[in-house]
mmCIF file of C-alpha atoms in Angstrom:
data_model
loop_
_atom_site.group_PDB
_atom_site.id
_atom_site.type_symbol
_atom_site.label_atom_id
_atom_site.label_comp_id
_atom_site.label_asym_id
_atom_site.label_seq_id
_atom_site.Cartn_x
_atom_site.Cartn_y
_atom_site.Cartn_z
ATOM 1 C CA LEU S 1 18.629 27.311 -13.725
ATOM 2 C CA LEU S 2 17.692 23.939 -15.174
ATOM 3 C CA GLY S 3 13.981 24.712 -15.408
ATOM 4 C CA PRO S 4 11.064 23.117 -13.522
ATOM 5 C CA ASP S 5 11.631 19.845 -11.698
ATOM 6 C CA ALA S 6 10.052 16.963 -13.625
ATOM 7 C CA SER S 7 11.307 14.121 -11.447
ATOM 8 C CA GLY S 8 8.322 13.838 -9.113
ATOM 9 C CA MET S 9 8.469 12.393 -5.612
ATOM 10 C CA VAL S 10 10.581 9.375 -4.724
ATOM 11 C CA ALA S 11 8.703 6.208 -3.742
ATOM 12 C CA GLU S 12 9.159 6.694 0.026
ATOM 13 C CA ARG S 13 7.821 10.239 -0.176
ATOM 14 C CA GLN S 14 4.843 9.004 -2.215
ATOM 15 C CA LYS S 15 4.151 6.344 0.394
ATOM 16 C CA GLY S 16 4.184 8.968 3.126
ATOM 17 C CA LEU S 17 1.715 11.162 1.249
ATOM 18 C CA ILE S 18 -0.545 8.173 0.608
ATOM 19 C CA GLY S 19 -0.686 7.417 4.330
ATOM 20 C CA GLU S 20 -1.558 11.020 5.139
ATOM 21 C CA CYS S 21 -4.212 11.093 2.386
ATOM 22 C CA ILE S 22 -5.796 7.932 3.809
ATOM 23 C CA PHE S 23 -6.059 9.543 7.231
ATOM 24 C CA LEU S 24 -7.187 12.890 5.810
ATOM 25 C CA ARG S 25 -9.954 11.086 3.951
ATOM 26 C CA MET S 26 -11.119 9.559 7.245
ATOM 27 C CA ILE S 27 -11.290 13.026 8.799
ATOM 28 C CA LEU S 28 -13.190 14.417 5.812
ATOM 29 C CA LEU S 29 -15.734 11.605 5.916
ATOM 30 C CA ARG S 30 -16.277 12.226 9.620
ATOM 31 C CA GLY S 31 -16.596 15.941 8.964
ATOM 32 C CA HIS S 32 -19.314 15.310 6.380
ATOM 33 C CA GLU S 33 -21.183 13.147 8.904
ATOM 34 C CA LEU S 34 -21.098 16.079 11.323
ATOM 35 C CA GLY S 35 -22.096 18.611 8.684
ATOM 36 C CA LEU S 36 -18.772 20.457 8.854
ATOM 37 C CA ASN S 37 -17.038 22.384 6.081
ATOM 38 C CA SER S 38 -14.124 20.588 4.398
ATOM 39 C CA MET S 39 -11.729 23.290 5.577
ATOM 40 C CA ALA S 40 -12.082 22.009 9.156
ATOM 41 C CA ALA S 41 -10.305 18.806 8.090
ATOM 42 C CA LEU S 42 -7.740 20.516 5.866
ATOM 43 C CA ARG S 43 -6.733 22.881 8.651
ATOM 44 C CA ALA S 44 -5.861 19.880 10.840
ATOM 45 C CA TRP S 45 -3.306 18.618 8.295
ATOM 46 C CA THR S 46 0.148 20.064 8.927
ATOM 47 C CA GLY S 47 2.304 17.292 7.437
ATOM 48 C CA HIS S 48 2.733 19.230 4.195
ATOM 49 C CA GLU S 49 4.572 21.952 6.154
ATOM 50 C CA ASN S 50 7.218 19.580 7.553
ATOM 51 C CA ALA S 51 5.738 20.439 10.946
ATOM 52 C CA LYS S 52 6.437 18.477 14.118
ATOM 53 C CA ARG S 53 2.986 16.883 13.842
ATOM 54 C CA ASP S 54 1.299 15.498 10.719
ATOM 55 C CA PHE S 55 -2.162 16.331 12.076
ATOM 56 C CA TYR S 56 -2.834 18.726 14.905
ATOM 57 C CA SER S 57 -5.552 20.460 16.845
ATOM 58 C CA PRO S 58 -4.977 21.993 20.308
ATOM 59 C CA GLY S 59 -4.615 19.079 22.727
ATOM 60 C CA THR S 60 -4.532 16.376 20.025
ATOM 61 C CA ALA S 61 -1.734 15.315 17.677
ATOM 62 C CA VAL S 62 -1.405 12.447 15.213
ATOM 63 C CA GLU S 63 1.764 11.148 13.585
ATOM 64 C CA VAL S 64 1.169 9.173 10.382
ATOM 65 C CA LYS S 65 3.484 6.267 9.577
ATOM 66 C CA THR S 66 3.443 3.909 6.595
ATOM 67 C CA THR S 67 5.437 0.726 6.288
ATOM 68 C CA SER S 68 6.097 -1.964 3.698
ATOM 69 C CA ASN S 69 7.132 -4.460 6.393
ATOM 70 C CA VAL S 70 5.008 -7.455 7.329
ATOM 71 C CA THR S 71 4.614 -5.981 10.821
ATOM 72 C CA ARG S 72 3.919 -2.409 11.960
ATOM 73 C CA LEU S 73 7.598 -1.493 12.068
ATOM 74 C CA HIS S 74 8.063 2.262 11.785
ATOM 75 C CA GLN S 75 11.071 4.559 11.748
ATOM 76 C CA ILE S 76 10.974 7.162 14.528
ATOM 77 C CA SER S 77 13.220 10.112 13.730
ATOM 78 C CA SER S 78 13.914 11.413 17.242
ATOM 79 C CA LEU S 79 13.263 10.823 20.925
ATOM 80 C CA ASP S 80 10.590 13.497 21.030
ATOM 81 C CA GLN S 81 8.771 12.779 17.755
ATOM 82 C CA LEU S 82 5.989 10.971 19.617
ATOM 83 C CA ALA S 83 6.357 12.822 22.917
ATOM 84 C CA PRO S 84 3.527 15.133 24.053
ATOM 85 C CA GLN S 85 4.524 18.794 23.717
ATOM 86 C CA THR S 86 2.348 19.851 26.643
ATOM 87 C CA GLN S 87 1.103 18.067 29.735
ATOM 88 C CA ASP S 88 -2.445 17.769 28.403
ATOM 89 C CA GLU S 89 -1.613 16.865 24.795
ATOM 90 C CA GLU S 90 -2.773 13.446 23.602
ATOM 91 C CA VAL S 91 -0.538 11.939 20.908
ATOM 92 C CA TYR S 92 -1.543 9.113 18.584
ATOM 93 C CA LEU S 93 0.196 7.085 15.911
ATOM 94 C CA PHE S 94 -1.735 6.310 12.728
ATOM 95 C CA SER S 95 -0.229 3.210 11.142
ATOM 96 C CA VAL S 96 -0.858 1.620 7.747
ATOM 97 C CA GLY S 97 1.040 -0.972 5.714
ATOM 98 C CA ILE S 98 1.454 -0.304 1.983
ATOM 99 C CA ARG S 99 3.664 -1.998 -0.604
ATOM 100 C CA GLN S 100 4.690 -0.904 -4.076
ATOM 101 C CA ASP S 101 4.221 -3.484 -6.825
ATOM 102 C CA PRO S 102 4.447 -3.505 -10.659
ATOM 103 C CA THR S 103 0.948 -5.031 -10.880
ATOM 104 C CA ALA S 104 -0.751 -2.544 -8.539
ATOM 105 C CA PRO S 105 -3.297 -0.414 -10.443
ATOM 106 C CA ARG S 106 -3.386 2.544 -8.023
ATOM 107 C CA ASN S 107 -0.644 5.142 -7.735
ATOM 108 C CA VAL S 108 -0.247 8.266 -5.632
ATOM 109 C CA THR S 109 -2.512 10.269 -7.958
ATOM 110 C CA HIS S 110 -5.451 8.007 -7.099
ATOM 111 C CA TYR S 111 -5.047 8.653 -3.370
ATOM 112 C CA VAL S 112 -4.853 12.406 -3.929
ATOM 113 C CA SER S 113 -7.976 12.127 -6.102
ATOM 114 C CA ASP S 114 -9.734 10.227 -3.297
ATOM 115 C CA VAL S 115 -9.300 13.284 -1.091
ATOM 116 C CA GLU S 116 -10.286 15.760 -3.803
ATOM 117 C CA ALA S 117 -13.517 13.827 -4.412
ATOM 118 C CA LEU S 118 -14.569 14.601 -0.822
ATOM 119 C CA LEU S 119 -13.937 18.344 -1.071
ATOM 120 C CA VAL S 120 -17.584 19.179 -1.642
ATOM 121 C CA ASP S 121 -20.202 21.397 -0.036
ATOM 122 C CA ALA S 122 -23.403 20.310 1.706
ATOM 123 C CA LEU S 123 -25.109 19.884 -1.685
ATOM 124 C CA GLY S 124 -22.367 17.677 -3.066
ATOM 125 C CA ASN S 125 -20.938 20.358 -5.347
ATOM 126 C CA SER S 126 -17.200 20.885 -5.616
ATOM 127 C CA ASP S 127 -15.866 23.221 -2.931
ATOM 128 C CA ASN S 128 -13.432 25.247 -5.031
ATOM 129 C CA THR S 129 -11.953 27.071 -2.043
ATOM 130 C CA ALA S 130 -11.145 23.788 -0.273
ATOM 131 C CA LEU S 131 -9.877 22.223 -3.508
ATOM 132 C CA GLU S 132 -7.512 25.118 -4.172
ATOM 133 C CA HIS S 133 -6.289 25.001 -0.572
ATOM 134 C CA PHE S 134 -5.645 21.248 -0.703
ATOM 135 C CA ARG S 135 -3.767 21.481 -4.002
ATOM 136 C CA SER S 136 -1.559 24.128 -2.467
ATOM 137 C CA GLN S 137 -0.936 21.793 0.474
ATOM 138 C CA VAL S 138 0.064 18.805 -1.674
ATOM 139 C CA ARG S 139 2.319 21.011 -3.813
ATOM 140 C CA SER S 140 4.118 21.967 -0.611
ATOM 141 C CA TYR S 141 4.446 18.243 0.150
ATOM 142 C CA GLY S 142 6.059 17.693 -3.266
ATOM 143 C CA PHE S 143 3.118 16.441 -5.332
ATOM 144 C CA ASP S 144 2.199 18.178 -8.572
ATOM 145 C CA TRP S 145 -0.475 17.113 -11.028
ATOM 146 C CA SER S 146 1.922 17.984 -13.868
ATOM 147 C CA HIS S 147 3.826 14.798 -12.931
ATOM 148 C CA ARG S 148 0.752 12.601 -13.376
ATOM 149 C CA ALA S 149 2.078 10.764 -16.454
ATOM 150 C CA LEU S 150 5.319 10.024 -14.613
ATOM 151 C CA TYR S 151 3.508 8.481 -11.637
ATOM 152 C CA GLU S 152 1.297 6.427 -13.941
ATOM 153 C CA ARG S 153 4.390 4.902 -15.575
ATOM 154 C CA THR S 154 5.907 3.791 -12.259
ATOM 155 C CA ASP S 155 4.911 0.925 -9.970
ATOM 156 C CA GLY S 156 1.643 1.457 -8.138
ATOM 157 C CA PHE S 157 0.683 0.635 -4.563
ATOM 158 C CA LEU S 158 -1.230 -2.436 -3.439
ATOM 159 C CA VAL S 159 -4.257 -2.419 -1.160
ATOM 160 C CA PRO S 160 -2.935 -1.945 2.402
ATOM 161 C CA HIS S 161 -1.689 -5.248 3.818
ATOM 162 C CA LEU S 162 -1.834 -3.740 7.317
ATOM 163 C CA PRO S 163 -5.166 -1.962 7.751
ATOM 164 C CA PRO S 164 -5.233 1.682 8.871
ATOM 165 C CA ALA S 165 -5.341 1.936 12.659
ATOM 166 C CA LEU S 166 -4.791 4.443 15.462
ATOM 167 C CA PHE S 167 -2.657 3.762 18.537
ATOM 168 C CA ARG S 168 -2.127 5.750 21.731
ATOM 169 C CA GLU S 169 1.409 7.049 22.175
ATOM 170 C CA ARG S 170 1.443 5.951 25.811
ATOM 171 C CA ASP S 171 0.813 2.312 24.772
ATOM 172 C CA LEU S 172 3.711 2.108 22.308
ATOM 173 C CA HIS S 173 6.679 1.499 24.654
ATOM 174 C CA ARG S 174 8.667 4.072 22.679
ATOM 175 C CA LEU S 175 12.233 5.063 23.504
ATOM 176 C CA THR S 176 12.504 7.820 26.141
ATOM 177 C CA LEU S 177 15.208 9.510 28.204
ATOM 178 C CA SER S 178 14.379 7.169 31.091
ATOM 179 C CA ASP S 179 15.814 4.306 29.031
ATOM 180 C CA PHE S 180 19.287 5.854 29.280
ATOM 181 C CA SER S 181 21.651 5.763 32.221
ATOM 182 C CA GLU S 182 20.778 8.565 34.646
ATOM 183 C CA GLY S 183 18.139 9.732 32.200
ATOM 184 C CA LYS S 184 20.735 11.422 29.984
ATOM 185 C CA ILE S 185 21.870 10.948 26.400
ATOM 186 C CA PRO S 186 25.653 10.428 26.173
ATOM 187 C CA GLU S 187 27.438 13.676 25.344
ATOM 188 C CA THR S 188 28.904 12.220 22.165
ATOM 189 C CA VAL S 189 25.501 11.271 20.724
ATOM 190 C CA ARG S 190 24.175 14.012 18.451
ATOM 191 C CA ALA S 191 20.982 12.399 17.139
ATOM 192 C CA ILE S 192 18.864 9.331 17.814
ATOM 193 C CA SER S 193 16.485 7.544 15.474
ATOM 194 C CA TYR S 194 15.104 4.061 15.920
ATOM 195 C CA SER S 195 12.690 1.471 14.549
ATOM 196 C CA LEU S 196 9.574 0.934 16.640
ATOM 197 C CA GLU S 197 7.382 -2.134 16.231
ATOM 198 C CA VAL S 198 3.808 -1.382 17.205
ATOM 199 C CA VAL S 199 2.391 -4.273 19.219
ATOM 200 C CA ALA S 200 -0.148 -2.301 21.267
ATOM 201 C CA PRO S 201 -3.906 -2.732 20.778
ATOM 202 C CA ALA S 202 -5.437 -0.371 18.233
ATOM 203 C CA LEU S 203 -8.149 2.050 19.216
ATOM 204 C CA VAL S 204 -11.671 0.712 18.749
ATOM 205 C CA ALA S 205 -13.981 2.507 16.318
ATOM 206 C CA SER S 206 -15.670 4.705 18.923
ATOM 207 C CA GLU S 207 -12.302 5.860 20.304
ATOM 208 C CA SER S 208 -11.013 6.610 16.803
ATOM 209 C CA LEU S 209 -14.069 8.747 16.123
ATOM 210 C CA ARG S 210 -13.356 10.789 19.229
ATOM 211 C CA VAL S 211 -9.832 11.484 17.944
ATOM 212 C CA LEU S 212 -11.225 12.585 14.570
ATOM 213 C CA ASP S 213 -13.784 14.799 16.325
ATOM 214 C CA ARG S 214 -11.063 16.508 18.335
ATOM 215 C CA LEU S 215 -9.006 17.156 15.206
ATOM 216 C CA LEU S 216 -12.111 18.689 13.643
ATOM 217 C CA GLY S 217 -12.603 20.921 16.679
ATOM 218 C CA ASN S 218 -15.878 19.193 17.433
ATOM 219 C CA ALA S 219 -15.117 17.856 20.913
#
């Protein structure tokens, strides 16, 4: 009734999209190394659908978390957010630290552009099918290029102060049912969310590549 929304995404939502764009760019770069079409990477991204997993391929799931804290302190929305959905599913947490700052030159539009720049075919020409698909995905997330001037007037985001890294779910010491008396949540508790500080060792480069390959359906 009031016409199109011109407010854009709030800062926290922007930060979340930036984290997912950083990881999506990693998958795209790996896909290009393997000679795969850009759609292989875009199909792995489900975060724009408010799905249970931000990135998913059968047997492999990745949750993306961004933080402005000095440590890798992330908000976990439920007991099962990081829990494997099947016995053979491997779950990983992708963590990156990003802060908003009035002096930062890059805003959310730059990170979306970073992804769009990689949506090319084997000859380096723009892949219009992939580009159209990605723009539909980010619109579902809440990003619209029509808000570009708005984002450029707001505080940008600094270079990550905590570098992007992947962690195995099983190394995170996350909260589980076994942490409760008799393995049960009290009847009066309707929802559980908690802050998890990641202190586990990050995956080394070769292990991270294997995760990317599985998301691309190349393993």
